[in-house]
Short mmCIF file of C-alpha atoms in Angstrom, two decimals:
data_model
loop_
_atom_site.label_atom_id
_atom_site.label_comp_id
_atom_site.label_asym_id
_atom_site.label_seq_id
_atom_site.Cartn_x
_atom_site.Cartn_y
_atom_site.Cartn_z
CA MET A 1 83.83 130.21 64.11
CA ILE A 2 87.35 129.50 65.16
CA ILE A 3 87.75 128.45 68.71
CA ALA A 4 91.26 128.81 69.99
CA ILE A 5 92.09 126.28 72.64
CA ASN A 6 95.10 127.02 74.73
CA GLU A 7 95.92 123.62 76.19
CA LYS A 8 98.41 125.02 78.61
CA SER A 9 96.06 127.50 80.22
CA ASP A 10 93.33 124.83 80.36
CA LYS A 11 95.53 122.78 82.61
CA MET A 12 96.18 125.85 84.73
CA GLN A 13 92.54 126.05 85.75
CA ILE A 14 92.50 122.56 87.20
CA LYS A 15 93.30 122.47 90.88
CA TYR A 16 95.85 119.82 91.79
CA ILE A 17 95.38 118.15 95.14
CA PHE A 18 98.42 116.44 96.62
CA LYS A 19 98.99 114.43 99.76
CA LEU A 20 102.64 113.92 100.66
CA TYR A 21 103.52 111.42 103.35
CA ILE A 22 106.82 111.98 105.15
CA TYR A 23 108.60 110.60 108.19
CA GLY A 24 110.27 113.40 110.07
CA HIS A 25 112.07 116.18 108.27
CA THR A 26 114.88 114.24 106.64
CA LEU A 27 116.70 115.39 103.53
CA GLU A 28 114.55 113.19 101.31
CA CYS A 29 111.34 114.54 102.79
CA GLU A 30 112.43 118.17 102.63
CA SER A 31 113.48 117.61 99.03
CA ALA A 32 110.06 116.24 98.10
CA ILE A 33 108.24 119.14 99.78
CA LYS A 34 110.44 121.71 98.04
CA SER A 35 110.12 120.02 94.67
CA LEU A 36 106.33 119.97 94.88
CA ASN A 37 106.03 123.56 96.02
CA ASP A 38 108.34 124.65 93.19
CA ILE A 39 106.22 122.81 90.65
CA GLY A 40 103.04 124.12 92.23
CA GLN A 41 104.17 127.73 92.05
CA ASN A 42 105.85 127.62 88.66
CA GLU A 43 104.03 125.05 86.54
CA LEU A 44 100.63 125.11 88.22
CA ASN A 45 100.47 128.83 88.92
CA GLY A 46 99.54 128.24 92.53
CA ASN A 47 96.51 126.11 91.63
CA TYR A 48 97.35 123.35 94.02
CA ASP A 49 96.80 122.07 97.54
CA LEU A 50 99.63 120.28 99.26
CA GLU A 51 98.89 118.44 102.47
CA VAL A 52 102.02 117.13 104.19
CA ILE A 53 101.39 114.27 106.59
CA ASP A 54 104.21 113.32 108.95
CA ILE A 55 103.71 109.72 110.02
CA LYS A 56 106.28 110.17 112.76
CA GLU A 57 103.74 112.47 114.41
CA MET A 58 100.68 110.54 113.27
CA PRO A 59 101.69 106.88 112.88
CA GLU A 60 98.11 105.68 112.43
CA LYS A 61 98.07 107.40 109.02
CA ALA A 62 100.64 104.91 107.74
CA LYS A 63 98.13 102.08 108.07
CA GLN A 64 95.28 104.16 106.66
CA ALA A 65 97.20 104.99 103.50
CA LYS A 66 98.77 101.51 103.34
CA LEU A 67 102.24 103.01 103.15
CA VAL A 68 105.47 101.14 102.64
CA THR A 69 107.93 103.70 101.33
CA ILE A 70 108.53 107.30 102.37
CA PRO A 71 108.21 109.82 100.85
CA THR A 72 104.98 108.82 99.12
CA LEU A 73 103.11 111.35 97.04
CA ILE A 74 99.49 110.79 96.13
CA ARG A 75 97.93 113.02 93.53
CA GLU A 76 94.24 112.84 94.37
CA HIS A 77 93.10 115.33 91.78
CA PRO A 78 92.93 115.41 88.85
CA GLU A 79 92.11 111.79 88.35
CA PRO A 80 93.35 109.16 87.82
CA VAL A 81 94.92 109.01 91.25
CA ARG A 82 98.70 108.64 90.93
CA ARG A 83 101.27 107.49 93.45
CA LEU A 84 104.93 108.47 93.30
CA ILE A 85 107.63 107.53 95.76
CA GLY A 86 111.01 109.09 96.44
CA ASP A 87 112.57 112.47 97.07
CA LEU A 88 111.14 113.78 93.75
CA LYS A 89 114.39 115.65 93.02
CA ASP A 90 114.21 115.03 89.29
CA ARG A 91 111.75 117.73 88.29
CA GLU A 92 111.29 116.61 84.70
CA LYS A 93 110.45 113.08 85.79
CA VAL A 94 107.92 114.35 88.30
CA LEU A 95 106.22 116.57 85.71
CA PHE A 96 106.08 113.68 83.27
CA ALA A 97 104.72 111.26 85.86
CA LEU A 98 102.01 113.73 86.88
CA ASP A 99 101.12 114.74 83.28
CA ILE A 100 102.02 118.35 83.89
CA PRO A 101 103.23 120.18 80.80
CA SER A 102 106.51 121.99 81.30
CA MET B 1 108.02 70.42 127.46
CA VAL B 2 110.96 70.06 129.82
CA ASN B 3 114.18 71.86 128.98
CA VAL B 4 116.71 69.10 129.49
CA TYR B 5 119.71 71.13 128.39
CA GLN B 6 122.02 73.00 130.70
CA VAL B 7 122.29 76.50 129.33
CA PRO B 8 125.61 78.25 130.02
CA GLU B 9 125.36 81.60 131.82
CA ASN B 10 126.45 83.74 128.91
CA GLU B 11 124.47 82.00 126.19
CA ILE B 12 121.62 83.87 124.57
CA ARG B 13 118.25 82.74 125.91
CA LYS B 14 115.80 81.08 123.60
CA ILE B 15 112.08 81.26 122.95
CA LYS B 16 110.23 77.96 122.40
CA THR B 17 108.72 77.32 119.00
CA TYR B 18 106.80 74.21 120.19
CA ILE B 19 107.54 72.75 116.75
CA PRO B 20 108.11 69.07 117.60
CA GLY B 21 111.78 68.21 117.17
CA PHE B 22 112.94 71.74 116.49
CA ASP B 23 113.21 72.90 120.08
CA GLU B 24 115.34 69.83 120.71
CA ILE B 25 117.84 70.32 117.89
CA SER B 26 117.99 74.03 118.62
CA ARG B 27 118.42 73.36 122.34
CA GLY B 28 115.52 75.53 123.38
CA GLY B 29 114.02 77.21 120.33
CA LEU B 30 114.92 80.46 118.58
CA PRO B 31 117.30 82.98 120.16
CA ILE B 32 115.00 85.40 121.92
CA ASN B 33 114.77 89.01 120.78
CA ARG B 34 116.84 88.27 117.70
CA SER B 35 116.09 87.75 114.02
CA THR B 36 116.25 84.33 112.42
CA LEU B 37 116.26 83.77 108.69
CA VAL B 38 114.46 80.67 107.44
CA SER B 39 115.61 80.04 103.90
CA GLY B 40 114.40 77.40 101.49
CA SER B 41 113.24 76.63 97.98
CA SER B 42 109.66 77.04 96.88
CA GLY B 43 107.37 74.67 98.77
CA CYS B 44 109.87 73.71 101.46
CA GLY B 45 107.65 74.86 104.31
CA LYS B 46 109.18 78.17 105.36
CA THR B 47 105.87 80.03 105.56
CA ILE B 48 104.46 77.11 107.55
CA PHE B 49 107.45 77.26 109.93
CA ALA B 50 107.00 81.00 110.45
CA THR B 51 103.25 80.65 111.00
CA GLN B 52 103.64 77.69 113.33
CA PHE B 53 106.09 79.73 115.42
CA LEU B 54 103.53 82.53 115.72
CA VAL B 55 100.48 80.34 116.32
CA ASN B 56 102.24 78.23 118.95
CA GLY B 57 103.21 81.42 120.77
CA ILE B 58 99.52 82.29 121.07
CA ARG B 59 98.44 78.77 122.04
CA TYR B 60 101.12 77.87 124.55
CA GLU B 61 102.67 81.08 125.81
CA ASN B 62 99.94 83.67 125.42
CA GLU B 63 102.28 85.67 123.20
CA ASN B 64 100.65 87.69 120.45
CA ALA B 65 101.82 87.86 116.87
CA VAL B 66 102.27 90.11 113.85
CA PHE B 67 102.63 88.63 110.36
CA VAL B 68 103.99 90.82 107.56
CA THR B 69 103.20 89.48 104.11
CA PHE B 70 104.12 90.90 100.72
CA GLU B 71 102.88 88.71 97.91
CA GLU B 72 100.47 86.28 99.52
CA THR B 73 97.24 87.80 100.81
CA PRO B 74 96.17 87.33 104.44
CA ASP B 75 93.03 85.52 103.26
CA SER B 76 95.10 83.04 101.26
CA ILE B 77 97.45 82.40 104.18
CA LYS B 78 94.59 81.95 106.61
CA LYS B 79 92.89 79.50 104.29
CA ASN B 80 96.06 77.43 103.79
CA MET B 81 96.86 77.34 107.50
CA LEU B 82 93.39 76.13 108.39
CA SER B 83 94.39 72.68 107.13
CA PHE B 84 96.85 72.48 110.03
CA GLY B 85 94.10 73.24 112.50
CA TRP B 86 95.20 76.85 113.03
CA ASP B 87 92.24 79.23 113.14
CA ILE B 88 94.05 82.50 112.57
CA ASP B 89 90.81 84.32 111.83
CA LYS B 90 89.72 83.61 115.39
CA TYR B 91 93.02 84.94 116.75
CA GLU B 92 92.59 88.11 114.69
CA LYS B 93 89.15 88.66 116.16
CA GLU B 94 90.59 88.10 119.62
CA ASN B 95 93.28 90.74 118.90
CA LYS B 96 96.08 88.22 119.26
CA PHE B 97 97.20 88.23 115.65
CA ILE B 98 97.60 91.08 113.16
CA PHE B 99 98.38 90.78 109.46
CA ILE B 100 100.21 93.55 107.63
CA HIS B 101 99.78 93.19 103.92
CA ALA B 102 102.39 95.33 102.17
CA SER B 103 101.00 94.57 98.75
CA VAL B 104 102.83 94.93 95.49
CA ARG B 105 101.93 98.15 93.75
CA LYS B 106 101.83 97.92 90.01
CA GLN B 107 101.47 101.61 89.27
CA GLU B 108 103.92 103.33 91.53
CA GLU B 109 106.78 105.24 90.00
CA THR B 110 110.05 105.79 91.86
CA ILE B 111 111.81 109.13 91.59
CA GLY B 112 114.91 109.49 93.76
CA GLU B 113 115.86 108.20 97.21
CA TYR B 114 113.40 106.70 99.66
CA ASN B 115 113.21 104.58 102.80
CA LEU B 116 110.83 102.03 104.29
CA SER B 117 109.69 104.04 107.29
CA GLY B 118 106.07 103.66 106.14
CA LEU B 119 106.21 99.89 106.49
CA ILE B 120 108.36 100.04 109.63
CA THR B 121 105.86 102.39 111.27
CA ARG B 122 102.98 100.04 110.45
CA ILE B 123 104.82 97.10 111.96
CA GLU B 124 105.73 99.02 115.12
CA GLN B 125 102.16 100.21 115.54
CA ALA B 126 100.77 96.69 115.16
CA ILE B 127 103.23 95.28 117.70
CA LYS B 128 102.38 98.00 120.22
CA LYS B 129 98.64 97.63 119.63
CA ILE B 130 98.48 93.98 120.73
CA ASN B 131 101.75 93.81 122.68
CA ALA B 132 103.07 91.23 120.25
CA LYS B 133 106.12 89.15 121.06
CA ARG B 134 106.53 87.18 117.83
CA VAL B 135 106.84 88.65 114.33
CA ALA B 136 107.09 86.95 110.94
CA ILE B 137 108.21 88.65 107.72
CA ASP B 138 107.38 86.68 104.59
CA SER B 139 109.44 87.05 102.48
CA LEU B 140 112.58 89.15 102.11
CA GLY B 141 112.81 88.09 98.49
CA SER B 142 109.50 89.76 97.66
CA LEU B 143 110.72 92.99 99.22
CA LEU B 144 114.02 92.87 97.35
CA PHE B 145 112.27 92.06 94.09
CA GLN B 146 109.73 94.82 94.33
CA TYR B 147 112.06 97.59 95.31
CA ASN B 148 115.02 96.47 93.27
CA ASN B 149 117.52 98.53 95.27
CA ASP B 150 119.82 96.35 97.36
CA LYS B 151 121.51 99.21 99.15
CA ILE B 152 118.32 100.85 100.37
CA ILE B 153 116.56 97.61 101.29
CA ARG B 154 119.57 96.25 103.17
CA ARG B 155 119.92 99.48 105.14
CA GLU B 156 116.20 99.56 105.92
CA LEU B 157 116.18 95.91 107.04
CA PHE B 158 118.90 96.67 109.58
CA ILE B 159 116.87 99.64 110.84
CA LEU B 160 113.74 97.48 111.02
CA SER B 161 115.57 94.73 112.93
CA ASP B 162 116.93 97.23 115.46
CA LYS B 163 113.55 98.83 116.03
CA LEU B 164 111.80 95.49 116.46
CA LYS B 165 114.42 94.29 118.90
CA ASP B 166 113.89 97.49 120.90
CA LEU B 167 110.23 96.49 121.10
CA GLY B 168 111.23 93.15 122.63
CA VAL B 169 110.04 90.88 119.82
CA THR B 170 111.58 87.77 118.25
CA ILE B 171 111.57 87.82 114.46
CA VAL B 172 111.39 85.09 111.83
CA MET B 173 112.14 86.24 108.28
CA THR B 174 111.72 83.92 105.31
CA ALA B 175 113.86 83.93 102.19
CA GLU B 176 113.83 82.03 98.92
CA ARG B 177 116.59 79.89 97.51
CA ILE B 178 116.91 78.42 94.07
CA GLN B 179 119.03 75.36 94.86
CA GLU B 180 118.85 72.90 97.77
CA TYR B 181 122.63 72.93 98.16
CA GLY B 182 124.40 76.14 97.25
CA GLU B 183 123.76 79.82 97.90
CA ILE B 184 121.92 80.46 101.16
CA SER B 185 119.48 82.89 99.54
CA ARG B 186 118.45 84.22 96.16
CA TYR B 187 119.84 87.73 96.49
CA GLY B 188 122.82 86.92 98.71
CA ILE B 189 121.82 89.68 101.12
CA GLU B 190 119.14 88.08 103.23
CA GLU B 191 121.46 86.10 105.49
CA PHE B 192 123.46 89.20 106.38
CA VAL B 193 120.56 91.05 107.92
CA ALA B 194 119.69 88.18 110.26
CA ASP B 195 121.39 87.02 113.44
CA ASN B 196 120.61 83.36 112.86
CA VAL B 197 120.13 81.20 109.77
CA ILE B 198 118.05 78.05 109.31
CA ILE B 199 117.81 76.13 106.04
CA LEU B 200 114.83 74.02 105.04
CA ARG B 201 115.44 71.51 102.28
CA ASN B 202 113.00 69.61 100.13
CA THR B 203 114.73 67.05 97.93
CA LEU B 204 113.53 64.18 95.80
CA GLU B 205 115.78 61.15 96.27
CA GLU B 206 114.90 58.11 94.20
CA GLU B 207 111.28 59.21 94.03
CA LYS B 208 111.12 59.74 97.79
CA ARG B 209 110.52 63.21 99.20
CA ARG B 210 113.03 64.13 101.87
CA ARG B 211 112.48 67.23 103.95
CA THR B 212 115.21 68.38 106.30
CA ILE B 213 115.91 71.30 108.59
CA GLU B 214 119.40 72.54 109.39
CA ILE B 215 120.47 75.29 111.78
CA LEU B 216 123.34 76.86 109.91
CA LYS B 217 124.27 79.49 112.45
CA TYR B 218 123.08 80.82 115.76
CA ARG B 219 124.97 83.91 116.82
CA GLY B 220 126.03 83.51 120.44
CA ALA B 221 124.06 80.36 121.13
CA PHE B 222 124.43 76.59 120.90
CA HIS B 223 122.54 74.27 118.58
CA GLN B 224 122.83 70.80 117.10
CA LYS B 225 124.67 70.74 113.78
CA GLY B 226 123.60 68.97 110.62
CA GLU B 227 120.37 68.16 108.80
CA TYR B 228 117.38 66.67 110.60
CA PRO B 229 114.42 65.15 108.80
CA PHE B 230 110.88 66.46 109.23
CA THR B 231 107.48 66.00 107.70
CA ILE B 232 104.46 68.24 107.24
CA LEU B 233 101.17 66.76 108.36
CA PRO B 234 97.58 67.96 108.15
CA GLN B 235 96.24 69.12 111.51
CA LYS B 236 99.81 69.25 112.82
CA GLY B 237 102.14 71.33 110.66
CA ILE B 238 105.86 70.67 110.77
CA ILE B 239 106.98 67.70 112.85
CA GLY B 240 110.59 66.65 113.27
CA THR B 241 110.88 62.92 112.69
CA ALA B 242 114.24 62.08 114.23
CA LEU B 243 113.39 62.36 117.88
CA THR B 244 115.78 60.76 120.34
CA THR B 245 114.79 58.61 123.28
CA ILE B 246 114.82 61.69 125.54
CA ASP B 247 111.94 63.16 123.62
CA ILE B 248 109.80 60.15 122.77
CA ASN B 249 107.88 60.55 126.00
CA GLN B 250 107.07 64.18 125.29
CA PRO B 251 103.42 64.82 124.44
CA VAL B 252 102.86 65.74 120.81
CA CYS B 253 101.54 69.30 120.56
CA GLN B 254 97.95 69.55 119.30
#
């Protein structure tokens, strides 16, 4: 029996869970949000959850997540948990860092 | 301690460090509500100076403290400072002292522009939580090394300084140097983000250890010029050793 494995569609079934920490709606933060939503829609086929946490509104979250830089993206699922920092403008780099096939 | 110096009307006020000898050569302590850089080579006592400034604020002025550390862990600092008789653990439990450990992250990739508002927010929150008046940041070199982007870090340090001054605190920032006589700091940036600069030196002259402190610049305030010797003693911390006759009758701080 030949089992065809489509690696790309396998990845599509996994739900990606992201937490993005921002501070106000600066250019860097807006850029990171846009970049993630673009990737989520196009590469992940909508199989993602993006929670945006603004530490300007909720400063106590900064201590909880032990933040230093903003924006900080945490990919909670799939594991292993990955942390990226920056405006995430470079789409290819983001995909590579998150192991998402393009 | 009695302030024996006449302070001119327009001079910036100072906050006492209670570090024996230092308040004398600085004519009152550190400029209040400003940032002071304490730069020195490895082992010169800059972390001790910063900690002593904070601890003495709690002991003698009822002023609470926030300590921001990058490389060294709070547990390690607390353990080391115990040898000077400073029970920082107790102050933490009494909500007089807060550590912020902005630890080095090994697996964190950088993609694009960023700022330090995460760290700045944590520091602001800690200051507000215990109404802190004294803040130490140890060290700027660690921050510059980890984030490897002079432009961003310099900009963010100015923002941090402004925000902390708005909160009414006095800041001590430490920085590393490689030589005892030469560049003020390792990255050449550290002294530009501070209002005041102090140099600690630790030289070996003919097999004798010679520790000195020098106030290089105080913006808008007077101070004694030149190097002054000090020593570091168990159960005491930093003690200036060239006290004049004016000060010999002062009680030594416990």
